[in-house]
Short mmCIF file of C-alpha atoms in Angstrom, two decimals:
data_model
loop_
_atom_site.label_atom_id
_atom_site.label_comp_id
_atom_site.label_asym_id
_atom_site.label_seq_id
_atom_site.Cartn_x
_atom_site.Cartn_y
_atom_site.Cartn_z
CA UNK A 1205 25.58 -8.34 1.53
CA UNK A 1206 27.27 -5.27 0.05
CA UNK A 1207 24.74 -4.57 -2.70
CA UNK A 1208 21.86 -2.18 -2.06
CA UNK A 1209 18.62 -4.04 -2.57
CA UNK A 1210 14.91 -3.36 -2.54
CA UNK A 1211 13.04 -6.54 -1.63
CA UNK A 1212 9.56 -7.07 -3.11
CA UNK A 1213 8.08 -9.67 -0.77
CA UNK A 1214 6.78 -12.76 -2.59
CA UNK A 1215 4.40 -14.65 -0.32
CA UNK A 1216 2.16 -15.72 -3.20
CA UNK A 1217 -0.50 -12.99 -3.02
CA UNK A 1218 0.88 -9.85 -4.64
CA UNK A 1219 0.86 -8.18 -8.03
CA UNK A 1220 4.57 -8.98 -8.15
CA UNK A 1221 5.38 -8.47 -11.82
CA UNK A 1222 3.82 -5.01 -12.15
CA UNK A 1223 5.16 -3.80 -8.80
CA UNK A 1224 8.69 -5.06 -9.39
CA UNK A 1225 8.80 -3.69 -12.94
CA UNK A 1226 7.70 -0.24 -11.75
CA UNK A 1227 10.28 -0.18 -8.96
CA UNK A 1228 13.00 -1.41 -11.33
CA UNK A 1229 12.08 1.35 -13.76
CA UNK A 1230 12.65 4.11 -11.19
CA UNK A 1231 15.68 2.33 -9.69
CA UNK A 1232 17.73 2.70 -12.87
CA UNK A 1233 20.98 4.57 -12.14
CA UNK A 1234 20.23 4.71 -8.40
CA UNK A 1235 22.50 1.83 -7.41
CA UNK A 1236 19.55 -0.22 -6.14
CA UNK A 1237 18.88 -3.77 -7.26
CA UNK A 1238 15.26 -4.90 -7.05
CA UNK A 1239 14.76 -8.49 -5.95
CA UNK A 1240 11.46 -10.38 -5.86
CA UNK A 1241 12.00 -12.79 -3.02
CA UNK A 1242 10.35 -15.49 -0.92
CA UNK A 1243 13.46 -15.82 1.26
CA UNK A 1244 13.33 -14.24 4.75
CA UNK A 1245 17.10 -13.70 4.72
CA UNK A 1246 16.84 -11.54 1.59
CA UNK A 1247 14.11 -9.44 3.20
CA UNK A 1248 16.34 -8.99 6.24
CA UNK A 1249 19.32 -8.03 4.09
CA UNK A 1250 17.43 -5.51 1.95
CA UNK A 1251 17.77 -1.79 2.53
CA UNK A 1252 14.11 -1.21 1.64
CA UNK A 1253 11.06 -3.47 1.46
CA UNK A 1254 7.88 -3.39 -0.63
CA UNK A 1255 4.90 -5.42 0.65
CA UNK A 1256 2.34 -5.92 -2.13
CA UNK A 1257 -1.01 -7.63 -1.68
CA UNK A 1258 -4.15 -8.45 -3.62
CA UNK A 1259 -7.18 -10.61 -3.07
CA UNK A 1260 -8.72 -11.22 0.34
CA UNK A 1261 -6.97 -10.04 3.49
CA UNK A 1262 -7.48 -13.34 5.39
CA UNK A 1263 -5.76 -15.20 2.54
CA UNK A 1264 -2.91 -12.67 2.40
CA UNK A 1265 -2.26 -12.88 6.14
CA UNK A 1266 -2.39 -16.68 6.10
CA UNK A 1267 0.01 -16.92 3.17
CA UNK A 1268 2.42 -14.41 4.71
CA UNK A 1269 2.44 -16.37 7.95
CA UNK A 1270 2.73 -19.81 6.36
CA UNK A 1271 5.43 -18.66 3.94
CA UNK A 1272 7.72 -17.95 6.89
CA UNK A 1273 8.07 -14.32 5.80
CA UNK A 1274 5.94 -12.61 8.43
CA UNK A 1275 8.72 -12.31 11.01
CA UNK A 1276 11.18 -10.85 8.52
CA UNK A 1277 8.58 -8.32 7.35
CA UNK A 1278 7.96 -7.27 10.97
CA UNK A 1279 11.70 -6.91 11.50
CA UNK A 1280 11.97 -4.80 8.36
CA UNK A 1281 9.07 -2.60 9.46
CA UNK A 1282 10.88 -1.88 12.72
CA UNK A 1283 14.10 -0.73 11.10
CA UNK A 1284 13.92 0.20 7.41
CA UNK A 1285 11.66 1.94 4.88
CA UNK A 1286 8.65 -0.22 4.03
CA UNK A 1287 6.03 0.47 1.34
CA UNK A 1288 2.71 -1.40 1.51
CA UNK A 1289 0.54 -1.66 -1.61
CA UNK A 1290 -3.23 -2.32 -1.80
CA UNK A 1291 -3.98 -5.22 0.58
CA UNK A 1292 -0.39 -4.70 1.72
CA UNK A 1293 -1.61 -1.40 3.14
CA UNK A 1294 -4.53 -3.05 4.91
CA UNK A 1295 -2.16 -5.63 6.40
CA UNK A 1296 -0.15 -2.99 8.30
CA UNK A 1297 -3.20 -2.12 10.42
CA UNK A 1298 -4.46 -3.97 13.50
CA UNK A 1299 -7.51 -5.74 12.14
CA UNK A 1300 -9.79 -6.15 9.13
CA UNK A 1301 -13.52 -6.82 9.16
CA UNK A 1302 -12.88 -9.07 6.16
CA UNK A 1303 -12.85 -12.50 7.72
CA UNK A 1304 -12.46 -10.91 10.26
CA UNK A 1305 -8.72 -11.23 10.51
CA UNK A 1306 -5.83 -9.67 12.42
CA UNK A 1307 -3.23 -7.59 10.60
CA UNK A 1308 0.41 -6.89 11.43
CA UNK A 1309 -0.41 -4.16 13.96
CA UNK A 1310 2.16 -1.67 12.66
CA UNK A 1311 -0.27 1.25 12.49
CA UNK A 1312 -3.27 1.36 14.86
CA UNK A 1313 -6.57 1.07 13.06
CA UNK A 1314 -9.04 -1.19 11.30
CA UNK A 1315 -10.17 -2.07 7.79
CA UNK A 1316 -13.86 -1.69 6.92
CA UNK A 1317 -16.03 -2.64 3.94
CA UNK A 1318 -17.65 0.07 1.86
CA UNK A 1319 -21.32 0.39 2.82
CA UNK A 1320 -22.78 2.35 -0.10
CA UNK A 1321 -26.02 0.53 -0.96
CA UNK A 1322 -28.29 3.47 -0.19
CA UNK A 1323 -26.07 6.16 -1.73
CA UNK A 1324 -26.00 7.53 -5.25
CA UNK A 1325 -23.08 9.07 -7.09
CA UNK A 1326 -23.32 12.73 -8.21
CA UNK A 1327 -24.50 11.58 -11.67
CA UNK A 1328 -27.38 9.61 -10.09
CA UNK A 1329 -25.88 6.15 -10.63
CA UNK A 1330 -25.33 3.69 -7.83
CA UNK A 1331 -21.93 3.21 -6.28
CA UNK A 1332 -20.35 -0.08 -7.23
CA UNK A 1333 -18.30 -2.17 -4.81
CA UNK A 1334 -15.48 -2.82 -5.41
CA UNK A 1335 -14.36 0.63 -6.44
CA UNK A 1336 -12.47 0.06 -9.68
CA UNK A 1337 -10.76 2.84 -11.58
CA UNK A 1338 -9.13 6.21 -11.21
CA UNK A 1339 -9.84 8.51 -8.27
CA UNK A 1340 -8.33 11.70 -6.93
CA UNK A 1341 -6.15 11.51 -3.84
CA UNK A 1342 -5.85 14.50 -1.53
CA UNK A 1343 -2.71 14.86 0.55
CA UNK A 1344 -4.11 15.00 4.07
CA UNK A 1345 -0.66 15.32 5.66
CA UNK A 1346 2.69 16.45 4.24
CA UNK A 1347 5.06 13.59 3.53
CA UNK A 1348 8.35 13.13 1.67
CA UNK A 1349 6.77 10.60 -0.67
CA UNK A 1350 4.39 13.27 -1.99
CA UNK A 1351 7.32 15.34 -3.30
CA UNK A 1352 6.62 16.31 -6.90
CA UNK A 1353 3.12 14.79 -6.82
CA UNK A 1354 0.36 17.35 -7.25
CA UNK A 1355 -2.37 17.39 -4.63
CA UNK A 1356 -5.51 15.88 -6.13
CA UNK A 1357 -3.60 13.63 -8.55
CA UNK A 1358 -5.44 10.59 -9.88
CA UNK A 1359 -4.42 7.07 -8.83
CA UNK A 1360 -5.81 3.66 -9.76
CA UNK A 1361 -7.92 1.74 -7.21
CA UNK A 1362 -9.41 -1.76 -7.02
CA UNK A 1363 -10.87 -2.48 -3.56
CA UNK A 1364 -13.96 -3.24 -1.51
CA UNK A 1365 -12.38 -2.44 1.88
CA UNK A 1366 -10.68 0.69 3.15
CA UNK A 1367 -8.47 1.63 6.08
CA UNK A 1368 -9.55 3.69 9.08
CA UNK A 1369 -6.50 4.58 11.20
CA UNK A 1370 -7.14 5.19 14.89
CA UNK A 1371 -5.06 8.38 14.75
CA UNK A 1372 -5.94 10.84 11.99
CA UNK A 1373 -2.30 11.91 11.80
CA UNK A 1374 -1.51 8.52 10.21
CA UNK A 1375 -3.90 9.24 7.33
CA UNK A 1376 -1.68 11.03 4.81
CA UNK A 1377 -3.84 10.60 1.70
CA UNK A 1378 -7.63 10.63 1.29
CA UNK A 1379 -10.12 10.03 -1.50
CA UNK A 1380 -13.88 10.28 -1.92
CA UNK A 1381 -16.05 7.29 -2.75
CA UNK A 1382 -19.29 7.92 -0.99
CA UNK A 1383 -17.70 9.23 2.21
CA UNK A 1384 -14.08 10.38 2.32
CA UNK A 1385 -11.76 7.48 3.16
CA UNK A 1386 -8.08 6.95 3.87
CA UNK A 1387 -6.13 6.13 0.70
CA UNK A 1388 -2.60 6.31 2.15
CA UNK A 1389 -1.19 5.80 5.64
CA UNK A 1390 2.20 6.58 7.11
CA UNK A 1391 3.99 6.25 10.41
CA UNK A 1392 7.73 6.63 11.01
CA UNK A 1393 9.44 4.46 8.35
CA UNK A 1394 6.20 2.95 6.97
CA UNK A 1395 4.22 4.31 4.02
CA UNK A 1396 1.36 2.43 2.37
CA UNK A 1397 -1.30 3.09 -0.24
CA UNK A 1398 -4.69 1.54 -0.95
CA UNK A 1399 -4.28 2.42 -4.63
CA UNK A 1400 -1.80 0.80 -7.01
CA UNK A 1401 1.14 3.13 -7.77
CA UNK A 1402 2.38 0.67 -10.40
CA UNK A 1403 -0.88 1.16 -12.33
CA UNK A 1404 -1.02 4.92 -11.79
CA UNK A 1405 1.24 6.31 -14.53
CA UNK A 1406 3.80 9.02 -13.77
CA UNK A 1407 2.39 10.01 -10.37
CA UNK A 1408 2.62 6.40 -9.20
CA UNK A 1409 6.19 6.08 -10.41
CA UNK A 1410 6.99 9.31 -8.56
CA UNK A 1411 5.94 7.66 -5.29
CA UNK A 1412 8.22 4.67 -5.88
CA UNK A 1413 11.06 7.00 -6.91
CA UNK A 1414 10.61 9.06 -3.74
CA UNK A 1415 10.56 5.83 -1.72
CA UNK A 1416 14.06 4.95 -2.96
CA UNK A 1417 15.40 8.29 -1.76
CA UNK A 1418 13.36 8.53 1.46
CA UNK A 1419 15.38 8.81 4.65
CA UNK A 1420 12.83 8.47 7.49
#
């Protein structure tokens, strides 16, 4: 395939329309074609891959496996830039306590549920789980995908579980909700965010734009 494609993996569990529209928006005039695909061969042929996810991690992992796409995603993660979004971020780790269920094992670590019942927010109100809304993300490690994104920018979250990488060097973005937690992970050619870039205005689009130009 001679065309340059970005494959948004369609295994039935992602926010496909919003993600694909955001990537298409930043792909204008770059030479990239964005394809939403459930075909393993298109994932294999793509130059870059986006792995979205929403809902429960056990359901996402089951659907990815049963769709026949898991192997092609693993092959992509070994050789080309891959961007995981929301539950797609959780899936790149070893294991989630939700279920519990095994992830793809691309970045060592686990996924935990927020335990905030006894804690109060600074204004005296109780923390709500899931966290829903805008929150600041602090760039814990330098990374090419942060280029042009101010440290402490706000991104949009919807989640009850969060990632805890085994190696702190893989935590490249952090946010505070009760304790500080990992909001973005990266290793080699993999970058993934707990928040939704496609719902995060200009700073989210900047991440997708940087992803298209990233040469890990």
